[in-house]
CSV table of C-alpha atoms in Angstrom, one decimal:
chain,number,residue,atom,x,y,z
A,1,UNK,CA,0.0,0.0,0.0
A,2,UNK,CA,1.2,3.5,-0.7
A,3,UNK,CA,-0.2,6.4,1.0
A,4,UNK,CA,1.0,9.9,1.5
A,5,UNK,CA,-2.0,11.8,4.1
A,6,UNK,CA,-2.0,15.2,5.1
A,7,UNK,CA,-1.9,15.5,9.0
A,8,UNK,CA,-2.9,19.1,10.5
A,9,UNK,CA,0.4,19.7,12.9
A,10,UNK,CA,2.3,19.5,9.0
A,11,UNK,CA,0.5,20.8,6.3
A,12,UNK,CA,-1.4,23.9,7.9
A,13,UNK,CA,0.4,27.4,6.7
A,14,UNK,CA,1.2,29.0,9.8
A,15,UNK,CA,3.3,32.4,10.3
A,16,UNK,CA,6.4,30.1,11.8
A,17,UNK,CA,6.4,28.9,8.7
A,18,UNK,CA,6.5,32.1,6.9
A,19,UNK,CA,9.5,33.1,9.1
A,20,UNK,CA,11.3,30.0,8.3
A,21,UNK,CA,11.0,30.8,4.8
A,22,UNK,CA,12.0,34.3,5.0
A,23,UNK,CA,15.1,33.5,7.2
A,24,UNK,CA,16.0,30.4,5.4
A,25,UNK,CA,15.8,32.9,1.5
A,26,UNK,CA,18.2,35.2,3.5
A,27,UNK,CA,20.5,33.1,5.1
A,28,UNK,CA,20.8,31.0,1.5
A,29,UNK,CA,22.2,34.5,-0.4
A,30,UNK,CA,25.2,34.4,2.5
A,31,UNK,CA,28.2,32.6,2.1
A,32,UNK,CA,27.5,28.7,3.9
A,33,UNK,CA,29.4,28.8,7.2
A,34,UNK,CA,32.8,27.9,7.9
A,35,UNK,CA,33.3,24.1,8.0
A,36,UNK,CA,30.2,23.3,6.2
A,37,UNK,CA,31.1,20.5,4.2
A,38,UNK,CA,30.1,20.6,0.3
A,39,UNK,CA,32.7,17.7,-0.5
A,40,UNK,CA,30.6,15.0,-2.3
A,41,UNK,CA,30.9,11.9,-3.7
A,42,UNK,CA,28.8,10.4,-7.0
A,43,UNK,CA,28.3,7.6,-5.7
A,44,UNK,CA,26.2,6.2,-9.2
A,45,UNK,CA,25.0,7.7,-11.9
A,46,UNK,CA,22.5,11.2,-10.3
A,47,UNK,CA,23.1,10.2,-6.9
A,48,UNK,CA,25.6,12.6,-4.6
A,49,UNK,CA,26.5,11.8,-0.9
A,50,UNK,CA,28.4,13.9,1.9
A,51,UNK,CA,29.9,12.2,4.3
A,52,UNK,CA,29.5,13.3,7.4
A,53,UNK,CA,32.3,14.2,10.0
A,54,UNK,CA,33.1,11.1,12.4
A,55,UNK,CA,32.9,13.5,15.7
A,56,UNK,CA,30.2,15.5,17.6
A,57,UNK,CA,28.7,18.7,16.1
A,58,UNK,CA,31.5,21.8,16.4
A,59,UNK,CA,31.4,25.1,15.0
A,60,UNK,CA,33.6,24.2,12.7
A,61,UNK,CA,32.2,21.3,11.2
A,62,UNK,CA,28.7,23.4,11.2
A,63,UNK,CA,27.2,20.5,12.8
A,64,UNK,CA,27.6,18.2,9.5
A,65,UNK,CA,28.1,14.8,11.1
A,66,UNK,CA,25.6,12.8,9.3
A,67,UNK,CA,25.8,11.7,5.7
A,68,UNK,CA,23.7,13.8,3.4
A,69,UNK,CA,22.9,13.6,-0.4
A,70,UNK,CA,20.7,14.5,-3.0
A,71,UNK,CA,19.3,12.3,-6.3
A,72,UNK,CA,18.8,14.1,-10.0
A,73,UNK,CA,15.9,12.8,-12.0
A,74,UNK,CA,15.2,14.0,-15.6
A,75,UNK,CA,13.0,16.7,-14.1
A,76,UNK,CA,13.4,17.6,-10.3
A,77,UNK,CA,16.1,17.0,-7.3
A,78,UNK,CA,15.0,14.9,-4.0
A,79,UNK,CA,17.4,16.2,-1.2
A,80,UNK,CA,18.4,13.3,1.7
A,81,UNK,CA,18.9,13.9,4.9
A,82,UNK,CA,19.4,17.8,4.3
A,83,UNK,CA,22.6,18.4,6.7
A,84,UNK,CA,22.9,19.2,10.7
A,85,UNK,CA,22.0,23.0,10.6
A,86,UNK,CA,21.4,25.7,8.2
A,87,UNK,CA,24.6,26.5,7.3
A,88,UNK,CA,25.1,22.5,6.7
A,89,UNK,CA,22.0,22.6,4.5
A,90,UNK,CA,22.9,26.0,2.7
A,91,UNK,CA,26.5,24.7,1.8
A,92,UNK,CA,24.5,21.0,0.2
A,93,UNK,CA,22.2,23.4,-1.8
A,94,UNK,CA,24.9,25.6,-3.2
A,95,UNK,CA,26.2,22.4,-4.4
A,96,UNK,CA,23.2,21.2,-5.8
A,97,UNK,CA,23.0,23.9,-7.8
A,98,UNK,CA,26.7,23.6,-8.9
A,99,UNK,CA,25.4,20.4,-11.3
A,100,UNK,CA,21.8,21.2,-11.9
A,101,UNK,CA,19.2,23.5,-12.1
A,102,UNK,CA,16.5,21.5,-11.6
A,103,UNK,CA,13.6,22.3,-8.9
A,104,UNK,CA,14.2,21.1,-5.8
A,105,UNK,CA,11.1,19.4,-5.4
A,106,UNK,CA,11.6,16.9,-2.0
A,107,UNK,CA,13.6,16.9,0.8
A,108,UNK,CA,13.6,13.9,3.2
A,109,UNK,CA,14.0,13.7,6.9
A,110,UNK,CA,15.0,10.7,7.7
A,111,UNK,CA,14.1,11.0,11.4
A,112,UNK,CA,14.2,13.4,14.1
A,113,UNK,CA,17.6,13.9,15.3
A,114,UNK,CA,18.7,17.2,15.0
A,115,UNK,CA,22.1,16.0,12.7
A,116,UNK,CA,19.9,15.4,10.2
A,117,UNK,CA,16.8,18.0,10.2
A,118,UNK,CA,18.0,21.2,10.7
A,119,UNK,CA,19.8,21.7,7.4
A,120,UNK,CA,16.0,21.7,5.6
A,121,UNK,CA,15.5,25.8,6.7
A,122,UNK,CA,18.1,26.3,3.6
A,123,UNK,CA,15.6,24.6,1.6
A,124,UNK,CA,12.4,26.1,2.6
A,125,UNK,CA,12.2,28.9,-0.4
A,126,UNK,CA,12.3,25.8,-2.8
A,127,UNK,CA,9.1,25.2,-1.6
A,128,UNK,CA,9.8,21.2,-1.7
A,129,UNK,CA,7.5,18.4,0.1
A,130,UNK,CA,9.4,17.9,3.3
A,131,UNK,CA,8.9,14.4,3.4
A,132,UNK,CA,9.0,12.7,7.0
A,133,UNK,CA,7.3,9.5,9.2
A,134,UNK,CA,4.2,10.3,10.5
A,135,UNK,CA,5.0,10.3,13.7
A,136,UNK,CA,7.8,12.8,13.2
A,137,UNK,CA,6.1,16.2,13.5
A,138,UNK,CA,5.2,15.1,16.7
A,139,UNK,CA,8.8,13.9,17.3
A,140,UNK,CA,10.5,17.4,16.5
A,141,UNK,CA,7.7,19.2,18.6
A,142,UNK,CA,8.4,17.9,21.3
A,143,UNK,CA,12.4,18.2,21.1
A,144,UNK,CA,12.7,20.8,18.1
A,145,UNK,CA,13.6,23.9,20.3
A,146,UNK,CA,15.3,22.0,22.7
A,147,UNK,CA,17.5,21.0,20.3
A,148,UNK,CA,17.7,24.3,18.9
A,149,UNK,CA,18.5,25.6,22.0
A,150,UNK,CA,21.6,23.4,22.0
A,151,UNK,CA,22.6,23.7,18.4
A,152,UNK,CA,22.7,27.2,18.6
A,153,UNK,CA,24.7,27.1,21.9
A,154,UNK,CA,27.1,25.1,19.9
A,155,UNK,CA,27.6,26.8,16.6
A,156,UNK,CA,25.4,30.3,16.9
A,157,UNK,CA,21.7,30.8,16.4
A,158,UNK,CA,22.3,31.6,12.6
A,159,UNK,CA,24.4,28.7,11.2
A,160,UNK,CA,22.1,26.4,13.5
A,161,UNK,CA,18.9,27.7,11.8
A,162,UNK,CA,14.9,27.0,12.7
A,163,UNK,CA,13.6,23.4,12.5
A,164,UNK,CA,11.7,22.7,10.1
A,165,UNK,CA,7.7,20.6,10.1
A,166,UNK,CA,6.9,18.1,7.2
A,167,UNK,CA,4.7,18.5,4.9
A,168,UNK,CA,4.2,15.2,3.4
A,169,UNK,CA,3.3,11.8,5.7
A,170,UNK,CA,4.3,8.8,5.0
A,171,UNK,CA,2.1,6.3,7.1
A,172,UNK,CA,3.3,3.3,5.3
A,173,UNK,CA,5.2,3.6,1.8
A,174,UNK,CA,5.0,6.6,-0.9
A,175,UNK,CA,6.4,6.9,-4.2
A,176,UNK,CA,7.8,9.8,-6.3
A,177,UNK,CA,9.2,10.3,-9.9
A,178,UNK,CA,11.3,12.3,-10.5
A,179,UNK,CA,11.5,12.3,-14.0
A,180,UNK,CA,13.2,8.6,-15.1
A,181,UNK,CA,13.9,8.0,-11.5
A,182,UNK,CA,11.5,6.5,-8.9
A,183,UNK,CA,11.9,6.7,-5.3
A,184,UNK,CA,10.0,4.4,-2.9
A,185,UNK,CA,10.0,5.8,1.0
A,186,UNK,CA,9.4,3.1,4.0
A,187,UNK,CA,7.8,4.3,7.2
A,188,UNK,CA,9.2,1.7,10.0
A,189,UNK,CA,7.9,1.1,13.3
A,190,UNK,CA,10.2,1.9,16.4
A,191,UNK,CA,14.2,1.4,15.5
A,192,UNK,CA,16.5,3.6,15.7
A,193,UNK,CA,13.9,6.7,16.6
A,194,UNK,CA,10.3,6.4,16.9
A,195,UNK,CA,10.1,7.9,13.6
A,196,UNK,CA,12.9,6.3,10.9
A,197,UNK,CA,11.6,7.0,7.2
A,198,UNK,CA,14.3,4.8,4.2
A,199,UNK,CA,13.7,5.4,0.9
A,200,UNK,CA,15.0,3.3,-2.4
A,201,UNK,CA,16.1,4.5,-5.6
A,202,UNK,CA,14.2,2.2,-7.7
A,203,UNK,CA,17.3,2.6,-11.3
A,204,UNK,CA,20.1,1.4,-8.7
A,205,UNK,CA,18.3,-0.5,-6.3
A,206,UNK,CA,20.1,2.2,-3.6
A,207,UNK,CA,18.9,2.1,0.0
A,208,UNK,CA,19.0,5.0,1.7
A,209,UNK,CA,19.3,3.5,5.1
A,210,UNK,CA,19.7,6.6,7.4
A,211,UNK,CA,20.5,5.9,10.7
A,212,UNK,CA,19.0,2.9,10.7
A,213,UNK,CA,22.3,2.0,9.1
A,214,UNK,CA,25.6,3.1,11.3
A,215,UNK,CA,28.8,2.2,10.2
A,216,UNK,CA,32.2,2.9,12.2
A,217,UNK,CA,30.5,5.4,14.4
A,218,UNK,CA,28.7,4.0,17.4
A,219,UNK,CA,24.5,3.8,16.5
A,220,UNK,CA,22.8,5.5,19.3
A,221,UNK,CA,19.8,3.9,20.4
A,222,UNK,CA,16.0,5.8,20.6
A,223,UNK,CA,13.7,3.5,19.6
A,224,UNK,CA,12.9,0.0,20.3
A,225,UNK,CA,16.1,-2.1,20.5
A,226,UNK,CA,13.9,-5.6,19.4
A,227,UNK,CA,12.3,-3.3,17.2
A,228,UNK,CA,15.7,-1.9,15.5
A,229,UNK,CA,16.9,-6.1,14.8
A,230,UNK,CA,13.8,-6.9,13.4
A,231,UNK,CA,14.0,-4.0,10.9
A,232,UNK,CA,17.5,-5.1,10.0
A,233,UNK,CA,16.4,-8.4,9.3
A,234,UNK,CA,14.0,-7.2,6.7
A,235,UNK,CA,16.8,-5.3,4.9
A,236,UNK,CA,17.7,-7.0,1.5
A,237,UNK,CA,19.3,-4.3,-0.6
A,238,UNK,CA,22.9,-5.3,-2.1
A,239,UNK,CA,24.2,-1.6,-1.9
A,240,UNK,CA,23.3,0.8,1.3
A,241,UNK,CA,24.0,4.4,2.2
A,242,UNK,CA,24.1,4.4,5.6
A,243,UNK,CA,23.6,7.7,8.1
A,244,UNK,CA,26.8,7.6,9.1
A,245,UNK,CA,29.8,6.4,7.6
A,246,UNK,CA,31.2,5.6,4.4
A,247,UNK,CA,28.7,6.8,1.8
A,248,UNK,CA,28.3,3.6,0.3
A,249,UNK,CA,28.6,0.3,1.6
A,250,UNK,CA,27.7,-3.6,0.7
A,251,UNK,CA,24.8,-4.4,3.1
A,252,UNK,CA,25.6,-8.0,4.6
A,253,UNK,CA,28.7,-7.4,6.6
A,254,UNK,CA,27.8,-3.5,7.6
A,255,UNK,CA,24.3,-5.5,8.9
A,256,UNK,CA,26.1,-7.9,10.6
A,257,UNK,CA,28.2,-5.8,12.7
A,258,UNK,CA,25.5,-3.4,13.8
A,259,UNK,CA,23.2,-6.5,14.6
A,260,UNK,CA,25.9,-8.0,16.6
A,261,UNK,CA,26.4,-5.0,18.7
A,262,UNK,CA,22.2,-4.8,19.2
A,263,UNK,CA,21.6,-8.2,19.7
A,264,UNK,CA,24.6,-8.3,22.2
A,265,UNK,CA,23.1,-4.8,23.7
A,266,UNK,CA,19.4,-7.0,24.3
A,267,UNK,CA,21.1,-10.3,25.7
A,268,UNK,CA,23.7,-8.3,27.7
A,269,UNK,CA,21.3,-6.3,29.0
A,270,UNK,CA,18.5,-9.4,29.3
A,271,UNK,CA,20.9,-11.1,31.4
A,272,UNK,CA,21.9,-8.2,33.5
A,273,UNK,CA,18.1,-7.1,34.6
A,274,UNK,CA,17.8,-11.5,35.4
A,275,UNK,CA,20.4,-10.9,37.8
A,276,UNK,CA,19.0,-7.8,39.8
A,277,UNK,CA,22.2,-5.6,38.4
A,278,UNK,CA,21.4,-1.9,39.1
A,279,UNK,CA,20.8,0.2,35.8
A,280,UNK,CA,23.5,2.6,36.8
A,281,UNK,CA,26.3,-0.3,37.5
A,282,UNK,CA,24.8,-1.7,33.9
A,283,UNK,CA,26.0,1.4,32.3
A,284,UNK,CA,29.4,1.6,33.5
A,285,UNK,CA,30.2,-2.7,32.7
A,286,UNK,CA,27.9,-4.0,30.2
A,287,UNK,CA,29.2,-4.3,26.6
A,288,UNK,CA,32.9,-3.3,27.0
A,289,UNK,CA,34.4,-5.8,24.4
A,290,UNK,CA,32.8,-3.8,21.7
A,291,UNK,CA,34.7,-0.5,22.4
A,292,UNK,CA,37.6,-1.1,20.0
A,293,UNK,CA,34.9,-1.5,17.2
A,294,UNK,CA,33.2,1.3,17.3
A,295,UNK,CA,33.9,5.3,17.2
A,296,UNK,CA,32.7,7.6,19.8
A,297,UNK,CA,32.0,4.4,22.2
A,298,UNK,CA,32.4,6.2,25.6
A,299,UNK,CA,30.1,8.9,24.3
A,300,UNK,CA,26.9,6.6,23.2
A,301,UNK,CA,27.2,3.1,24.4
A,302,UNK,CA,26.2,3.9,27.8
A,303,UNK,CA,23.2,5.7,27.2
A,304,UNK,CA,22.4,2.7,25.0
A,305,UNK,CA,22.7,0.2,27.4
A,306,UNK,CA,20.2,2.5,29.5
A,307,UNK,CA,17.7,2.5,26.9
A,308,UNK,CA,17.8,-1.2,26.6
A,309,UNK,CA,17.6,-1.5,30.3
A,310,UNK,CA,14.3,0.5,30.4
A,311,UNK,CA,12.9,-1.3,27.1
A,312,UNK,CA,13.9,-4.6,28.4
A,313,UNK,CA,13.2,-4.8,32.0
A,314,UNK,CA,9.1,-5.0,31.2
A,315,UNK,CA,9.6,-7.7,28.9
């Protein structure tokens, strides 16, 4: 089934909106921020990916440490995963428009997390579908100023940008042609986020994974951890951009690694809540082998392991 529904919190015209437009037009006609990346890679024929930074957001790296990309069709652009602020998003766009001046006619957030939302404000004067999970307008109501809040803390109010509201739901799966080149989007239930929207470029058979995919850098948990193995066990694509990470990769072993870490995260964790271990103590011991695999370990792993704990422990 393919649906794309309006919901009211997304596709009502409000004056935020209006502002986000007129901040995101002037922002766009400044020079992109120091450190926002517009290296990209062509990773196949119309599809371009930035790689994001391996480290937490900085000034310098404008806060692009997720992988971002954009697809050309015959007649329009989809944007993916816009970039980690506006000044992120405004350096993407500049180079979008360095190879094509095609309408921009999508952008996709992949979920909620503000490495990979805020960078849409450059976008807004395009007037694309912001394309996002149905629950996700709900996500980034709850935790969009809060993140702004910290962004802009972090890099300055400007570069950091507003966030930004879909305006297209998926509920289950939607496609869009973009001249020659179809793109299928998959609403999943609770995985990485509550919220985690992949889409397919149907020419390449392409997943864009999103952080349902993490690769070198350790995957943060905010979902369901059961929920986040059983989506990786429906994944079948040969070739996957992942939300962090190299910009392409072959899907079976970068699979298998981040379903070993989850599925030793659930039995870890499992066995830890059998034997009355205090969630705090959990943290600090549980899943140490695993540090030399993974980037940014001491950073994310035990937050993980206290997510799993509170999933787990009302099995």
């Amino acid at each position: 089934m393919r649906s794309c529904s309006s919901d009211p919190l997304s596709t009502i015209v409000t004056r935020r909106t209006a502002i986000i437009a007129a901040a995101a037009s002037a922002f766009a006609r400044s020079a992109p921020a120091a450190g926002a990346s517009t290296e990209l890679r062509e990773i196949a024929p119309g599809i371009f990916v930035r790689r994001g930074a391996d480290t937490e957001a900085t000034r310098a790296n404008a806060a692009a440490i997720g992988n971002a990309g954009f697809v050309i069709g015959r007649d329009a652009v989809c944007v993916t995963d816009p970039g980690g602020s506006m000044a992120d998003g405004a350096a993407l766009r500049s180079a979008i428009r360095a190879r094509t001046d095609r309408p921009i006619t999508h952008v996709v957030l992949g979920h909620g997390h503000p490495d990979h939302v805020f960078g849409a404000a450059a976008f807004v004067r395009d007037g694309p579908a912001i394309v996002g999970h149905h629950r996700l307008a709900a996500s980034l109501a709850s935790r969009g100023d809060y993140d702004r809040q910290r962004l802009s803390a972090l890099i300055g109010a400007e570069a950091a940008g507003p966030w930004t509201l879909p305006n297209a739901i998926v509920r289950d799966q939607l496609t869009v042609d973009l001249g020659m080149r179809r793109l299928t989007f998959t609403a999943h239930s609770p995985a990485h986020t509550r919220c985690d929207l992949s889409l397919i470029d149907d020419a390449t058979g392409i997943l864009f994974a999103g952080d349902l995919l993490f690769v070198e850098r350790i995957p943060s948990l905010d979902g369901s951890l059961t929920g986040w193995i059983a989506v990786l066990d429906r994944f079948n694509a040969t070739r996957v951009i992942p939300g962090h990470g190299p910009v392409l990769v072959d899907r079976a072993p970068a699979v298998a690694k981040l379903r070993a870490y989850l599925v030793m995260l659930r039995d870890q964790t499992r066995a830890a809540i059998a034997r009355g271990v205090p969630i705090d103590v959990a943290a600090r011991t549980l899943g140490q082998s695993a540090r030399a695999n993974w980037r940014l370990f001491d950073a994310y792993h035990p937050g993980n392991v206290i997510k799993a704990y509170k999933e787990l422990e009302w099995e």
